[in-house]
């Protein structure tokens, strides 16, 4: 896991990008903001994200088309707390707020899946479905203890 808090862009031209959140971030269409959107419905200075202790807040900066948090319009210049999984919409662009504790590294396509197993005095590994760790490979014995 990583300690980053980020925005994951869900729609728009840069769909899929992840923006790490550090310090105050102004979002809008203007070239002089921290996070520039190519979105004609976004104001030049549309919204602001800022840390608030261990959490984050978002504020609409008086944008013509408003800033939406989970489909509810924010009041202008009234900071609102963000929570993991919140959806932020600015113009036609949507972001998902991702808190640090929910971020797990995405395995490469050719990496095998990872299985987390609680530690105990002995583990049984093998093909049998009753094993602690099941390996679906014909060359693996039905059960082995470690």
PDB file of N, CA, C and O in Angstrom, residues 107-138:
ATOM      1  N   UNK A 107      -1.371  -5.000  -9.551  1.00  0.00           N
ATOM      2  CA  UNK A 107      -0.352  -5.914 -10.062  1.00  0.00           C
ATOM      3  C   UNK A 107      -0.220  -5.799 -11.577  1.00  0.00           C
ATOM      4  O   UNK A 107      -1.187  -5.472 -12.263  1.00  0.00           O
ATOM      5  N   UNK A 108       0.984  -6.037 -12.058  1.00  0.00           N
ATOM      6  CA  UNK A 108       1.199  -6.065 -13.495  1.00  0.00           C
ATOM      7  C   UNK A 108       0.375  -7.207 -14.085  1.00  0.00           C
ATOM      8  O   UNK A 108       0.062  -8.184 -13.409  1.00  0.00           O
ATOM      9  N   UNK A 109       0.038  -7.085 -15.355  1.00  0.00           N
ATOM     10  CA  UNK A 109      -0.815  -8.082 -16.008  1.00  0.00           C
ATOM     11  C   UNK A 109      -0.213  -9.482 -15.954  1.00  0.00           C
ATOM     12  O   UNK A 109      -0.935 -10.469 -15.868  1.00  0.00           O
ATOM     13  N   UNK A 110       1.113  -9.597 -15.973  1.00  0.00           N
ATOM     14  CA  UNK A 110       1.734 -10.922 -15.983  1.00  0.00           C
ATOM     15  C   UNK A 110       2.095 -11.419 -14.584  1.00  0.00           C
ATOM     16  O   UNK A 110       2.661 -12.482 -14.441  1.00  0.00           O
ATOM     17  N   UNK A 111       1.774 -10.640 -13.533  1.00  0.00           N
ATOM     18  CA  UNK A 111       2.047 -11.088 -12.173  1.00  0.00           C
ATOM     19  C   UNK A 111       0.921 -11.990 -11.687  1.00  0.00           C
ATOM     20  O   UNK A 111      -0.242 -11.723 -11.957  1.00  0.00           O
ATOM     21  N   UNK A 112       1.253 -13.060 -10.962  1.00  0.00           N
ATOM     22  CA  UNK A 112       0.196 -13.905 -10.411  1.00  0.00           C
ATOM     23  C   UNK A 112      -0.542 -13.158  -9.300  1.00  0.00           C
ATOM     24  O   UNK A 112       0.022 -12.264  -8.672  1.00  0.00           O
ATOM     25  N   UNK A 113      -1.798 -13.477  -9.046  1.00  0.00           N
ATOM     26  CA  UNK A 113      -2.526 -12.816  -7.970  1.00  0.00           C
ATOM     27  C   UNK A 113      -1.890 -13.122  -6.616  1.00  0.00           C
ATOM     28  O   UNK A 113      -1.297 -14.176  -6.418  1.00  0.00           O
ATOM     29  N   UNK A 114      -2.017 -12.193  -5.702  1.00  0.00           N
ATOM     30  CA  UNK A 114      -1.461 -12.346  -4.360  1.00  0.00           C
ATOM     31  C   UNK A 114      -2.550 -12.822  -3.419  1.00  0.00           C
ATOM     32  O   UNK A 114      -3.675 -12.346  -3.478  1.00  0.00           O
ATOM     33  N   UNK A 115      -2.222 -13.764  -2.557  1.00  0.00           N
ATOM     34  CA  UNK A 115      -3.169 -14.256  -1.566  1.00  0.00           C
ATOM     35  C   UNK A 115      -2.580 -13.974  -0.194  1.00  0.00           C
ATOM     36  O   UNK A 115      -1.446 -14.336   0.088  1.00  0.00           O
ATOM     37  N   UNK A 116      -3.345 -13.283   0.667  1.00  0.00           N
ATOM     38  CA  UNK A 116      -2.899 -12.998   2.021  1.00  0.00           C
ATOM     39  C   UNK A 116      -3.442 -14.086   2.931  1.00  0.00           C
ATOM     40  O   UNK A 116      -4.635 -14.365   2.949  1.00  0.00           O
ATOM     41  N   UNK A 117      -2.545 -14.733   3.687  1.00  0.00           N
ATOM     42  CA  UNK A 117      -2.924 -15.837   4.564  1.00  0.00           C
ATOM     43  C   UNK A 117      -2.502 -15.487   5.979  1.00  0.00           C
ATOM     44  O   UNK A 117      -1.354 -15.103   6.207  1.00  0.00           O
ATOM     45  N   UNK A 118      -3.429 -15.567   6.960  1.00  0.00           N
ATOM     46  CA  UNK A 118      -3.034 -15.293   8.344  1.00  0.00           C
ATOM     47  C   UNK A 118      -1.964 -16.289   8.796  1.00  0.00           C
ATOM     48  O   UNK A 118      -2.008 -17.459   8.449  1.00  0.00           O
ATOM     49  N   UNK A 119      -1.003 -15.790   9.575  1.00  0.00           N
ATOM     50  CA  UNK A 119       0.065 -16.662  10.055  1.00  0.00           C
ATOM     51  C   UNK A 119      -0.430 -17.560  11.183  1.00  0.00           C
ATOM     52  O   UNK A 119      -1.200 -17.153  12.035  1.00  0.00           O
ATOM     53  N   UNK A 120       0.010 -18.792  11.172  1.00  0.00           N
ATOM     54  CA  UNK A 120      -0.249 -19.738  12.253  1.00  0.00           C
ATOM     55  C   UNK A 120       0.943 -20.677  12.306  1.00  0.00           C
ATOM     56  O   UNK A 120       1.881 -20.530  11.530  1.00  0.00           O
ATOM     57  N   UNK A 121       0.922 -21.662  13.199  1.00  0.00           N
ATOM     58  CA  UNK A 121       2.104 -22.510  13.397  1.00  0.00           C
ATOM     59  C   UNK A 121       2.464 -23.331  12.162  1.00  0.00           C
ATOM     60  O   UNK A 121       3.621 -23.599  11.924  1.00  0.00           O
ATOM     61  N   UNK A 122       1.487 -23.754  11.375  1.00  0.00           N
ATOM     62  CA  UNK A 122       1.785 -24.533  10.172  1.00  0.00           C
ATOM     63  C   UNK A 122       0.787 -24.176   9.087  1.00  0.00           C
ATOM     64  O   UNK A 122      -0.376 -23.896   9.360  1.00  0.00           O
ATOM     65  N   UNK A 123       1.251 -24.163   7.870  1.00  0.00           N
ATOM     66  CA  UNK A 123       0.388 -23.920   6.717  1.00  0.00           C
ATOM     67  C   UNK A 123       0.345 -25.177   5.872  1.00  0.00           C
ATOM     68  O   UNK A 123       1.351 -25.858   5.706  1.00  0.00           O
ATOM     69  N   UNK A 124      -0.819 -25.468   5.336  1.00  0.00           N
ATOM     70  CA  UNK A 124      -0.962 -26.586   4.416  1.00  0.00           C
ATOM     71  C   UNK A 124      -1.145 -26.003   3.030  1.00  0.00           C
ATOM     72  O   UNK A 124      -2.045 -25.203   2.780  1.00  0.00           O
ATOM     73  N   UNK A 125      -0.232 -26.413   2.137  1.00  0.00           N
ATOM     74  CA  UNK A 125      -0.230 -25.925   0.768  1.00  0.00           C
ATOM     75  C   UNK A 125      -0.428 -27.111  -0.151  1.00  0.00           C
ATOM     76  O   UNK A 125       0.142 -28.179   0.053  1.00  0.00           O
ATOM     77  N   UNK A 126      -1.244 -26.923  -1.190  1.00  0.00           N
ATOM     78  CA  UNK A 126      -1.439 -27.998  -2.151  1.00  0.00           C
ATOM     79  C   UNK A 126      -2.619 -27.756  -3.063  1.00  0.00           C
ATOM     80  O   UNK A 126      -3.221 -26.680  -3.055  1.00  0.00           O
ATOM     81  N   UNK A 127      -2.974 -28.802  -3.837  1.00  0.00           N
ATOM     82  CA  UNK A 127      -4.098 -28.705  -4.779  1.00  0.00           C
ATOM     83  C   UNK A 127      -5.445 -28.876  -4.106  1.00  0.00           C
ATOM     84  O   UNK A 127      -6.454 -28.404  -4.615  1.00  0.00           O
ATOM     85  N   UNK A 128      -5.497 -29.543  -2.975  1.00  0.00           N
ATOM     86  CA  UNK A 128      -6.762 -29.853  -2.305  1.00  0.00           C
ATOM     87  C   UNK A 128      -7.446 -28.565  -1.834  1.00  0.00           C
ATOM     88  O   UNK A 128      -6.797 -27.651  -1.307  1.00  0.00           O
ATOM     89  N   UNK A 129      -8.770 -28.488  -1.996  1.00  0.00           N
ATOM     90  CA  UNK A 129      -9.515 -27.281  -1.629  1.00  0.00           C
ATOM     91  C   UNK A 129      -9.534 -27.012  -0.125  1.00  0.00           C
ATOM     92  O   UNK A 129      -9.898 -25.926   0.304  1.00  0.00           O
ATOM     93  N   UNK A 130      -9.127 -27.972   0.694  1.00  0.00           N
ATOM     94  CA  UNK A 130      -9.086 -27.765   2.147  1.00  0.00           C
ATOM     95  C   UNK A 130      -7.767 -27.136   2.610  1.00  0.00           C
ATOM     96  O   UNK A 130      -7.614 -26.829   3.784  1.00  0.00           O
ATOM     97  N   UNK A 131      -6.821 -26.936   1.702  1.00  0.00           N
ATOM     98  CA  UNK A 131      -5.520 -26.362   2.053  1.00  0.00           C
ATOM     99  C   UNK A 131      -5.659 -24.884   2.393  1.00  0.00           C
ATOM    100  O   UNK A 131      -6.570 -24.206   1.917  1.00  0.00           O
ATOM    101  N   UNK A 132      -4.714 -24.367   3.216  1.00  0.00           N
ATOM    102  CA  UNK A 132      -4.667 -22.936   3.522  1.00  0.00           C
ATOM    103  C   UNK A 132      -4.360 -22.127   2.271  1.00  0.00           C
ATOM    104  O   UNK A 132      -4.906 -21.050   2.051  1.00  0.00           O
ATOM    105  N   UNK A 133      -3.444 -22.638   1.468  1.00  0.00           N
ATOM    106  CA  UNK A 133      -3.099 -22.020   0.189  1.00  0.00           C
ATOM    107  C   UNK A 133      -3.318 -23.071  -0.887  1.00  0.00           C
ATOM    108  O   UNK A 133      -2.689 -24.126  -0.864  1.00  0.00           O
ATOM    109  N   UNK A 134      -4.227 -22.770  -1.796  1.00  0.00           N
ATOM    110  CA  UNK A 134      -4.558 -23.717  -2.867  1.00  0.00           C
ATOM    111  C   UNK A 134      -3.787 -23.323  -4.119  1.00  0.00           C
ATOM    112  O   UNK A 134      -3.851 -22.181  -4.572  1.00  0.00           O
ATOM    113  N   UNK A 135      -3.024 -24.277  -4.664  1.00  0.00           N
ATOM    114  CA  UNK A 135      -2.271 -24.075  -5.894  1.00  0.00           C
ATOM    115  C   UNK A 135      -2.858 -24.987  -6.964  1.00  0.00           C
ATOM    116  O   UNK A 135      -2.766 -26.207  -6.865  1.00  0.00           O
ATOM    117  N   UNK A 136      -3.468 -24.408  -7.933  1.00  0.00           N
ATOM    118  CA  UNK A 136      -4.139 -25.167  -8.973  1.00  0.00           C
ATOM    119  C   UNK A 136      -3.150 -25.504 -10.089  1.00  0.00           C
ATOM    120  O   UNK A 136      -3.229 -24.981 -11.184  1.00  0.00           O
ATOM    121  N   UNK A 137      -2.205 -26.371  -9.767  1.00  0.00           N
ATOM    122  CA  UNK A 137      -1.188 -26.789 -10.717  1.00  0.00           C
ATOM    123  C   UNK A 137      -1.045 -28.303 -10.626  1.00  0.00           C
ATOM    124  O   UNK A 137      -0.932 -28.855  -9.532  1.00  0.00           O
ATOM    125  N   UNK A 138      -1.027 -29.027 -11.753  1.00  0.00           N
ATOM    126  CA  UNK A 138      -0.968 -30.488 -11.715  1.00  0.00           C
ATOM    127  C   UNK A 138       0.306 -31.040 -11.086  1.00  0.00           C
ATOM    128  O   UNK A 138       0.294 -32.119 -10.507  1.00  0.00           O
TER     129      UNK A 138
END
